[in-house]
PDB file of C-alpha atoms in Angstrom:
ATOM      1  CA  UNK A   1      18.028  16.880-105.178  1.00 48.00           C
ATOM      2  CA  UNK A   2      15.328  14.046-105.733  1.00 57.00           C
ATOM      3  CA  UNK A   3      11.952  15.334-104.908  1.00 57.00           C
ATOM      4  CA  UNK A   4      11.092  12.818-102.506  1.00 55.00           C
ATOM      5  CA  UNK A   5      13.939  14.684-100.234  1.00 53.00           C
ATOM      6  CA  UNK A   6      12.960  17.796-100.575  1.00 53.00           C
ATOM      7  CA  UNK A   7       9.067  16.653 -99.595  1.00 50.00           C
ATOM      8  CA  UNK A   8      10.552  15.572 -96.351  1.00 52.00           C
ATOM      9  CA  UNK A   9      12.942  18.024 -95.872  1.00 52.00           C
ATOM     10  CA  UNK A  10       9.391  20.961 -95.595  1.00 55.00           C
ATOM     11  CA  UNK A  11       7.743  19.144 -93.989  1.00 54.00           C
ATOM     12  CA  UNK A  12      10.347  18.647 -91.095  1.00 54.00           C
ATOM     13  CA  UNK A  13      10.999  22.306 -90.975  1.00 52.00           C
ATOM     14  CA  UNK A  14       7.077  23.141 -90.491  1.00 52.00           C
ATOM     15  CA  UNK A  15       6.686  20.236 -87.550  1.00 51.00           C
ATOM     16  CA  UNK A  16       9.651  21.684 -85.118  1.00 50.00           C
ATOM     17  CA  UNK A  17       8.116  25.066 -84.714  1.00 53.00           C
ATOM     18  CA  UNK A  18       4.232  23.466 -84.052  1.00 52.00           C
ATOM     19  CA  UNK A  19       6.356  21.430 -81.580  1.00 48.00           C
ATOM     20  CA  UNK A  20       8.434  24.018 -79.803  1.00 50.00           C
ATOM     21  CA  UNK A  21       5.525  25.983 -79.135  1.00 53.00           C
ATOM     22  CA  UNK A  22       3.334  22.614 -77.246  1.00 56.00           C
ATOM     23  CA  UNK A  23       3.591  23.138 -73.490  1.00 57.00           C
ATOM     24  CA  UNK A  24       5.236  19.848 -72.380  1.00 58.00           C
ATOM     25  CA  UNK A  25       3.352  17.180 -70.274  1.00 60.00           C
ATOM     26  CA  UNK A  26       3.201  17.881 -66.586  1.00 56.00           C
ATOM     27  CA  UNK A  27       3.987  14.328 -64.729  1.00 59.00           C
ATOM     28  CA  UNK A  28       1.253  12.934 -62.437  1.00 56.00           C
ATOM     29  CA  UNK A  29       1.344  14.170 -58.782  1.00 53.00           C
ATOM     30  CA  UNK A  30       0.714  11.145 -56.317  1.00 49.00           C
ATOM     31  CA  UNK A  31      -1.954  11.998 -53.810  1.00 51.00           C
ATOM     32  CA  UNK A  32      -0.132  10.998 -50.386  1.00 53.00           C
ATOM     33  CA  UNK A  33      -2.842  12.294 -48.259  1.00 54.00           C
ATOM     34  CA  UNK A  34      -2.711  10.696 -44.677  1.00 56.00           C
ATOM     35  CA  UNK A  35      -5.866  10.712 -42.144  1.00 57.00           C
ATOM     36  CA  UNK A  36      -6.162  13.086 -39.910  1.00 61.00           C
ATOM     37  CA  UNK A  37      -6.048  12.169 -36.479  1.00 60.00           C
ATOM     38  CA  UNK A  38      -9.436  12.912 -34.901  1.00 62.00           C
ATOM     39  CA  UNK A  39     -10.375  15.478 -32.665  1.00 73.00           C
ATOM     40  CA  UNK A  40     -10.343  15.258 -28.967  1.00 82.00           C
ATOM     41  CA  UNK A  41     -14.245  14.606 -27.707  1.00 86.00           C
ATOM     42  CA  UNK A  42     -12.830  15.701 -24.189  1.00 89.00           C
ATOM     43  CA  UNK A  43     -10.860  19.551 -24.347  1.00 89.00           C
ATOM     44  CA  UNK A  44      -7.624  19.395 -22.422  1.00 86.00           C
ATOM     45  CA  UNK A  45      -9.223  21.770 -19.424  1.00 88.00           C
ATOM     46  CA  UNK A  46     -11.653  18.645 -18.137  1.00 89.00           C
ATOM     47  CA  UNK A  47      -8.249  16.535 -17.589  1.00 91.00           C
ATOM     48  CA  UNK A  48      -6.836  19.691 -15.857  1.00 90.00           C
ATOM     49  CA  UNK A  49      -9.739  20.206 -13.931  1.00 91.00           C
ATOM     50  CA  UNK A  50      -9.980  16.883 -12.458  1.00 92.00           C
ATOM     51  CA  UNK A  51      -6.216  16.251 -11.738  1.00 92.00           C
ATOM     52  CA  UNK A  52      -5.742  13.936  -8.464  1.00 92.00           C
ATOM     53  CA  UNK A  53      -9.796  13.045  -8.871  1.00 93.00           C
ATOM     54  CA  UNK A  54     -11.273   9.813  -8.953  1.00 94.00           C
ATOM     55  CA  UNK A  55     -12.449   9.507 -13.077  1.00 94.00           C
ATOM     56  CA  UNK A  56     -13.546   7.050 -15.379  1.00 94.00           C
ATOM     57  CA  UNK A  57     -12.755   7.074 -19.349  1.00 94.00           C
ATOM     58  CA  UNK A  58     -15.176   5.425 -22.074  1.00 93.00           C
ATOM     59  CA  UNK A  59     -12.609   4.814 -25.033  1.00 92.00           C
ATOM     60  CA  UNK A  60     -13.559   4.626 -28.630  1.00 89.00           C
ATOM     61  CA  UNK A  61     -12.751   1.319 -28.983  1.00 90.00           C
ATOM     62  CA  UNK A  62     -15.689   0.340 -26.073  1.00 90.00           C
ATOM     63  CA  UNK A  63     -13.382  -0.312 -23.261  1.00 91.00           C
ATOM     64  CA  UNK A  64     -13.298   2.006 -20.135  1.00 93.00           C
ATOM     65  CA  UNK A  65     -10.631   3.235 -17.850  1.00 93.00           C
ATOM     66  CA  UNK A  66     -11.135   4.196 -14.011  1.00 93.00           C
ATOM     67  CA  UNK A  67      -8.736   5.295 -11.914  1.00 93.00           C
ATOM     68  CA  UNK A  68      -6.562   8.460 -10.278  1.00 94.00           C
ATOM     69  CA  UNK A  69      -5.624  10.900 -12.712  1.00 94.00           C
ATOM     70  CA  UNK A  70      -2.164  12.000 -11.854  1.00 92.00           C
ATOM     71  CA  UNK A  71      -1.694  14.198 -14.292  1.00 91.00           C
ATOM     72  CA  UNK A  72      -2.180  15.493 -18.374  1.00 90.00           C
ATOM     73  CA  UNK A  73      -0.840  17.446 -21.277  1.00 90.00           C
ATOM     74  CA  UNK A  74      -2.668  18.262 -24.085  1.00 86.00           C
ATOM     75  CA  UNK A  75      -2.246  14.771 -25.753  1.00 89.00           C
ATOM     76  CA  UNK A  76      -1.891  12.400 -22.803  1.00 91.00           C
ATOM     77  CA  UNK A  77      -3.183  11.435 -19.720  1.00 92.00           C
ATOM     78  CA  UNK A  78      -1.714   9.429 -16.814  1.00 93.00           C
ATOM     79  CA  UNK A  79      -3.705   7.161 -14.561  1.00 94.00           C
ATOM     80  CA  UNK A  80      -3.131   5.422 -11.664  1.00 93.00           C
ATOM     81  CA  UNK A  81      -5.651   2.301 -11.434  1.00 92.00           C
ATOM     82  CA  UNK A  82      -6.771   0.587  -8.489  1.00 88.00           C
ATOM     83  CA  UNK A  83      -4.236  -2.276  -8.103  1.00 87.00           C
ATOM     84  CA  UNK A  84      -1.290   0.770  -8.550  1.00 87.00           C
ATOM     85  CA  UNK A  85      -0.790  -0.051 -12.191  1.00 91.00           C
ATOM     86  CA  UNK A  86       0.270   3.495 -14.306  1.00 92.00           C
ATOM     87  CA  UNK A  87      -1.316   3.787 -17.666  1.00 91.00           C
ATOM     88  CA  UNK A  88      -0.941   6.113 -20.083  1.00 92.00           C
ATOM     89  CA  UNK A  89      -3.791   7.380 -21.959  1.00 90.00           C
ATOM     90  CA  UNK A  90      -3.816   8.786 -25.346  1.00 91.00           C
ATOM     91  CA  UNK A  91      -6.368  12.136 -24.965  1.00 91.00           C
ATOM     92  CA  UNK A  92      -7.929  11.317 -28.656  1.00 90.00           C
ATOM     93  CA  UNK A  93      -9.441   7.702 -27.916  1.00 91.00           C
ATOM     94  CA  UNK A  94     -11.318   9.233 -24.739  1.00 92.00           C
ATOM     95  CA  UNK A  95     -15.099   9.711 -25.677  1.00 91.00           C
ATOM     96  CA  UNK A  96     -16.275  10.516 -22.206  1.00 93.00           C
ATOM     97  CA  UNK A  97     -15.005  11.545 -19.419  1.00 93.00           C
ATOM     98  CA  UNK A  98     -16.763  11.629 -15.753  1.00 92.00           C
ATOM     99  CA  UNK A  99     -15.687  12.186 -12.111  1.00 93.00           C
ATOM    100  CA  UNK A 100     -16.682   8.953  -9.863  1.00 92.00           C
ATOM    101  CA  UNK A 101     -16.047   8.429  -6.001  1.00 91.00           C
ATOM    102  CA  UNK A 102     -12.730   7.035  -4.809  1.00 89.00           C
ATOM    103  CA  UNK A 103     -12.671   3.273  -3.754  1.00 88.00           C
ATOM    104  CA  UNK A 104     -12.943   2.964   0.194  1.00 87.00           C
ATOM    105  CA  UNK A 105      -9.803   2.369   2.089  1.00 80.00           C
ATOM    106  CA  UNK A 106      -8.541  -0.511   3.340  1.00 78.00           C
ATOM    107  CA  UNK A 107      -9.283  -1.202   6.739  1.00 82.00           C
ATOM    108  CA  UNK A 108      -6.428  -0.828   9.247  1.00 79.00           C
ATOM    109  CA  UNK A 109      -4.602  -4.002   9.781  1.00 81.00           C
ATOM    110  CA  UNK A 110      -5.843  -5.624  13.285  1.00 85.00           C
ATOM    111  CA  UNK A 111      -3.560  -4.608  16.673  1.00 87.00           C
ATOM    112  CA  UNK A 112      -0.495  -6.618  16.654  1.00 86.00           C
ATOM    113  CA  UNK A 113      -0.985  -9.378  19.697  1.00 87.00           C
ATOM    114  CA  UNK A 114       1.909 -11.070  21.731  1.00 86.00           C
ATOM    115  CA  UNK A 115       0.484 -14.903  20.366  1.00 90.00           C
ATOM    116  CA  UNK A 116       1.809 -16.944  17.466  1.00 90.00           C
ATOM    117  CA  UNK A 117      -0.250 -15.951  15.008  1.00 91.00           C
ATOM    118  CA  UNK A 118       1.271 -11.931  14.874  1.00 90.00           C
ATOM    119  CA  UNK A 119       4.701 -13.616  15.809  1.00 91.00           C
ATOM    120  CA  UNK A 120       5.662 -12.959  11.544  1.00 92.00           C
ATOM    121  CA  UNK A 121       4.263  -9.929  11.241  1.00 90.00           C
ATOM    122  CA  UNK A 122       6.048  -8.627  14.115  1.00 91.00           C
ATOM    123  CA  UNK A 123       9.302  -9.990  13.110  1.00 92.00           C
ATOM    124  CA  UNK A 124       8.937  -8.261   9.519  1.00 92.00           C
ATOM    125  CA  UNK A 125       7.848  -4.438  10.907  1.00 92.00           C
ATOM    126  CA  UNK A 126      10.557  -5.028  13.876  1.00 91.00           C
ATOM    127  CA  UNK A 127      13.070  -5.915  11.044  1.00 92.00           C
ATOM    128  CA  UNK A 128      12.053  -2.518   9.012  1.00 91.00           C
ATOM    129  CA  UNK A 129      11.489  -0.142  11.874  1.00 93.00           C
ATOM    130  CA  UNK A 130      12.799  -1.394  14.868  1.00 90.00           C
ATOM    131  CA  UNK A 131      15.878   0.330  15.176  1.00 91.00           C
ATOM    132  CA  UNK A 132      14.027   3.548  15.509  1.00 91.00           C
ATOM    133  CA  UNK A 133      12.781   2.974  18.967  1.00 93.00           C
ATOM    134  CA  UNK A 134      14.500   4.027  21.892  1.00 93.00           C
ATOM    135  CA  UNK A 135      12.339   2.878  25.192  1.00 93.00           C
ATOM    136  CA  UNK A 136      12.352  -0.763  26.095  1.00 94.00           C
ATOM    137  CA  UNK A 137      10.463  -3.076  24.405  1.00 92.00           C
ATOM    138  CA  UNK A 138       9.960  -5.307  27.412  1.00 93.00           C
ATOM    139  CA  UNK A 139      10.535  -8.755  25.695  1.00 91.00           C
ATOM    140  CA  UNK A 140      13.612  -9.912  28.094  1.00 93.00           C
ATOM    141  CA  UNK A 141      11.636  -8.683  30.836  1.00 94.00           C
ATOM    142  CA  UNK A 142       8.465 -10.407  30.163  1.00 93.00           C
ATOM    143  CA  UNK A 143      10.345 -13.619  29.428  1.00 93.00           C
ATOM    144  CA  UNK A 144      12.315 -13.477  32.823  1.00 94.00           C
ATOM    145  CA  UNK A 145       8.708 -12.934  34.530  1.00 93.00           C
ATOM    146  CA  UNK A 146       7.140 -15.919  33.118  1.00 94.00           C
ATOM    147  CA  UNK A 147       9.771 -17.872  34.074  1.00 95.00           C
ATOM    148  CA  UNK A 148      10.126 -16.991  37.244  1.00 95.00           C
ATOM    149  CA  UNK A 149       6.237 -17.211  37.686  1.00 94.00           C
ATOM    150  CA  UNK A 150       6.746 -20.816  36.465  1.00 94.00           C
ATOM    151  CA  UNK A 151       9.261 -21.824  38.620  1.00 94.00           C
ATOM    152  CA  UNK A 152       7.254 -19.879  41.735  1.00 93.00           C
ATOM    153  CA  UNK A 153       4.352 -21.899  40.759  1.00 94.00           C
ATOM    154  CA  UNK A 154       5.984 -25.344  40.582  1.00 95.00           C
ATOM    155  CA  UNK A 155       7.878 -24.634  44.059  1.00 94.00           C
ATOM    156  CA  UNK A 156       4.324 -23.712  45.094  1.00 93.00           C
ATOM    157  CA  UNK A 157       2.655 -27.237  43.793  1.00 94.00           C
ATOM    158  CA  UNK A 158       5.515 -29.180  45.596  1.00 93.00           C
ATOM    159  CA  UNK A 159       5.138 -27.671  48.547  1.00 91.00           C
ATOM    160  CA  UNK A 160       1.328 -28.593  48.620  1.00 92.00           C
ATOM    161  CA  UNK A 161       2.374 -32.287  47.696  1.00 91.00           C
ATOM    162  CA  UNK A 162       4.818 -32.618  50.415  1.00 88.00           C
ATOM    163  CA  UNK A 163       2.021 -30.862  53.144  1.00 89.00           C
ATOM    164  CA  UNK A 164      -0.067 -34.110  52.049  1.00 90.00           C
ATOM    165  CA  UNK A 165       2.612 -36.600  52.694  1.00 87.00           C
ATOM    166  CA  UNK A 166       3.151 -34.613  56.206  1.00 86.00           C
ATOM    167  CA  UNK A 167      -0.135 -34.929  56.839  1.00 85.00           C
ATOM    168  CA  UNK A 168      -0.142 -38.381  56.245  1.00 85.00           C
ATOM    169  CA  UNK A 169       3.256 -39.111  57.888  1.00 84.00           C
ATOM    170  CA  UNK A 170       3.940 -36.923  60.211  1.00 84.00           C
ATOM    171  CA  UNK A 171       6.897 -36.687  58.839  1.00 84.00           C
ATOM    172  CA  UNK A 172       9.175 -33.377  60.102  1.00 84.00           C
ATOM    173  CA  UNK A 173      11.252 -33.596  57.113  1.00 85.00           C
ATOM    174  CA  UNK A 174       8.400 -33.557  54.785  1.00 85.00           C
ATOM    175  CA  UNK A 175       6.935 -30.664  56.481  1.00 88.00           C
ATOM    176  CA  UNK A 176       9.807 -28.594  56.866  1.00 90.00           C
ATOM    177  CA  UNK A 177      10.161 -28.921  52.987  1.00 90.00           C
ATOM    178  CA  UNK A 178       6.775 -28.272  52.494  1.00 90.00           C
ATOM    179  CA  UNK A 179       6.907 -24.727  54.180  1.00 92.00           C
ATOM    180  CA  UNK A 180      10.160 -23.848  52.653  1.00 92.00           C
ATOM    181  CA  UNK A 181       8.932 -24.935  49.398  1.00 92.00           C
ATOM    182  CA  UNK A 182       5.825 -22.834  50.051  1.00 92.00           C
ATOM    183  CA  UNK A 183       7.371 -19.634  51.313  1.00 95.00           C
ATOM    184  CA  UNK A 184       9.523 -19.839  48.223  1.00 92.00           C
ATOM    185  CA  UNK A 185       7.603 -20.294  45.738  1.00 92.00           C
ATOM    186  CA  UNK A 186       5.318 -17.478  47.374  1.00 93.00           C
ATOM    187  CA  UNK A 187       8.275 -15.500  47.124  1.00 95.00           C
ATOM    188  CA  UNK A 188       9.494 -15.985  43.321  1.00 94.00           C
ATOM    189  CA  UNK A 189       5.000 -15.622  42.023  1.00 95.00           C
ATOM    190  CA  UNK A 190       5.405 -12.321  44.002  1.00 95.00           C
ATOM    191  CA  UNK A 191       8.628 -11.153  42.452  1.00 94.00           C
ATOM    192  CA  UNK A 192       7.766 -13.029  38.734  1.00 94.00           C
ATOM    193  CA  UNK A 193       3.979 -11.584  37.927  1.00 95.00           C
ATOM    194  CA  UNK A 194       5.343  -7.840  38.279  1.00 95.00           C
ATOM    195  CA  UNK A 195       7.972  -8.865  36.310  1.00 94.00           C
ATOM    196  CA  UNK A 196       6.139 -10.684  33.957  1.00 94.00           C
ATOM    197  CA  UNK A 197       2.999  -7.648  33.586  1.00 95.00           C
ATOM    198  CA  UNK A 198       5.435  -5.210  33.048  1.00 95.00           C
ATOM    199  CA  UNK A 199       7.337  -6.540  30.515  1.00 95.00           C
ATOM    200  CA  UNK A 200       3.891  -7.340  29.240  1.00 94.00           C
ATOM    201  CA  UNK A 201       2.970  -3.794  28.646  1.00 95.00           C
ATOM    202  CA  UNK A 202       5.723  -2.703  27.330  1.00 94.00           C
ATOM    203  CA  UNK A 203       5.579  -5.698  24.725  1.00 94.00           C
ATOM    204  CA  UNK A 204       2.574  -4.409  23.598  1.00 93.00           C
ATOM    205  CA  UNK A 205       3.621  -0.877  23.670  1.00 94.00           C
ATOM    206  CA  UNK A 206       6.052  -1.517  21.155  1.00 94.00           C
ATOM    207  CA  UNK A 207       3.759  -3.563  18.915  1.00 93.00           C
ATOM    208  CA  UNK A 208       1.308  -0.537  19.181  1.00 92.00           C
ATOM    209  CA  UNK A 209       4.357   1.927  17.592  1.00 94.00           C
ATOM    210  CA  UNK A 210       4.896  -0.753  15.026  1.00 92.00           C
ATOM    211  CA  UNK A 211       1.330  -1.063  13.664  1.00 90.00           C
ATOM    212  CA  UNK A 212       1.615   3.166  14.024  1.00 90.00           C
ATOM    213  CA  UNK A 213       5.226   3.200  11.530  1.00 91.00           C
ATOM    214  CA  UNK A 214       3.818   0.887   9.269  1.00 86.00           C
ATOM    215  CA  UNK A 215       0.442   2.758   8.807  1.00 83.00           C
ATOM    216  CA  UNK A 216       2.855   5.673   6.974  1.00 72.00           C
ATOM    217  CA  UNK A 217       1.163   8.799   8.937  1.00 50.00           C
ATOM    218  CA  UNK A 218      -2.313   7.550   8.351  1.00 51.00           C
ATOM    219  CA  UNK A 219      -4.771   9.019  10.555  1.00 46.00           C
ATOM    220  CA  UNK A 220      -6.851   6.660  12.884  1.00 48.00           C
ATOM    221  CA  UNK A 221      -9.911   7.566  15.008  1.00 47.00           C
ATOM    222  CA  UNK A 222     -10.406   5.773  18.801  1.00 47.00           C
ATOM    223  CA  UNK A 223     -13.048   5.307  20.750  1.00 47.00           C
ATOM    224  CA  UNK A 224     -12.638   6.557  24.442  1.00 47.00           C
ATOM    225  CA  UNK A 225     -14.735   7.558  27.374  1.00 47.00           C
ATOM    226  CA  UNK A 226     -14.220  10.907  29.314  1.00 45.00           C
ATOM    227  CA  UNK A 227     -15.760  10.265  32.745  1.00 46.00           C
ATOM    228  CA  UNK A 228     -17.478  13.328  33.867  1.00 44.00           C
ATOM    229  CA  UNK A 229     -18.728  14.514  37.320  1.00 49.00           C
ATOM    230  CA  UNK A 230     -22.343  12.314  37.674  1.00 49.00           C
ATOM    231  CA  UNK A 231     -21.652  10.048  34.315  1.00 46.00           C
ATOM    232  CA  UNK A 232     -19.368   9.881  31.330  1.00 46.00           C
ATOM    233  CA  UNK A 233     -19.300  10.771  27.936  1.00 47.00           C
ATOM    234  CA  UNK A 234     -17.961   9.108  24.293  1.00 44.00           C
ATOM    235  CA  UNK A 235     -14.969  10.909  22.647  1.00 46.00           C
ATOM    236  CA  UNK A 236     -13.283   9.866  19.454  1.00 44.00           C
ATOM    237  CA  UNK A 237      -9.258  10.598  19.398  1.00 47.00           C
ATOM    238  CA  UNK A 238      -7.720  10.827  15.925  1.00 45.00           C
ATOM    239  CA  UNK A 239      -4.015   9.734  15.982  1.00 45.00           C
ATOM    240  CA  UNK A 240      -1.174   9.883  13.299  1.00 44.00           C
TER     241      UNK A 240
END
């Protein structure tokens, strides 16, 4: 065997054991470390606290929040803002978190009137609720009294005329119709303004329950006087 061979051959059989005995190379570990979200500036048991309450929210990005709360977990929060839009809240981007007093009602729409102007508004609450009441709502009647009060009134104004041409004429014809124009339109005023007032009232009875249905059970406070023996007094009657 040539010695060049056998120099190789040694030197082969001393590396493989050095080699065996190396540990091998442990690979790189990738750090995959994700933030952390932060902590909550505002502990769950404020949100609790102040469910149904009136609050306001500074956000870490600067903007702020007010509203209702409705209601929380212990990552979000729901709140209802002033024009009825929900939001949901994420607990973690609240900074602060404060209690503030609830907007003022809206006043109470003004009392339904029998003119023109109320005439749509009527129409839409008689279309939603008016099936639900049972009296009379006095609208045929009223109509039937103002015409008949018309009509009473004109028979009235002719009879007048035709007492002027009588008393110019002295004419029997003219004042025969003259009186029976004037006892008849005497007649139909007397029978059309109780007619007409009734149905009147009862027009505006039912525009009363209206404005009360679409209020939805709110509560209302009225004026009134309580006469008393040697004056009067102010009361204040709350109605639903």
């Amino acid at each position: 065997m040539r010695p060049a061979v056998l120099v190789l051959l040694s030197i082969s059989l001393v590396a493989a054991p050095s080699a065996a005995k190396r540990p091998p190379k442990a690979k790189p570990v990738v750090s995959r470390k994700e933030a952390a979200p932060p902590a909550p500036a505002i502990p769950a048991s404020s949100w609790r606290a102040l469910k149904d309450a009136w609050i306001e929210v500074s956000l870490r990005d600067g903007g702020v929040v007010q509203g209702r709360l409705a209601g929380s977990d212990d990552r979000t929060a729901t709140i209802v803002e002033k024009s009825g839009h929900v939001r949901a809240l994420a607990i973690a981007d609240a900074l602060e978190l404060r209690q503030v007093a609830a907007p003022p009602a809206p006043p109470p729409p003004a009392p339904l009137t029998l003119e023109a102007k109320d005439a749509a508004r009527v129409a839409a609450l008689e279309k939603q609720y008016g099936a639900g009441y049972t009296k009379p709502k006095g609208k045929k009647m009223h109509t039937a009294g103002s015409v008949i009060l018309s009509l009473g009134l004109t028979q009235a104004v002719l009879g007048v005329g035709f007492g002027i041409v009588t008393a110019l004429s002295q004419d029997d014809v003219f004042r025969a119709t003259s009186i029976g124009l004037l006892i008849s339109g005497g007649i139909t005023i007397a029978v059309g303004i109780p007619l007409m007032v009734k149905g009147r009232e009862r027009r505006l009875d039912y525009h009363e329950w209206l404005q009360q249905q679409s209020l939805g059970g709110q509560a209302r406070v009225v004026p009134g006087i309580t006469p008393l023996r040697g004056g009067g007094g102010v009361n204040l009657r709350i109605s639903f």
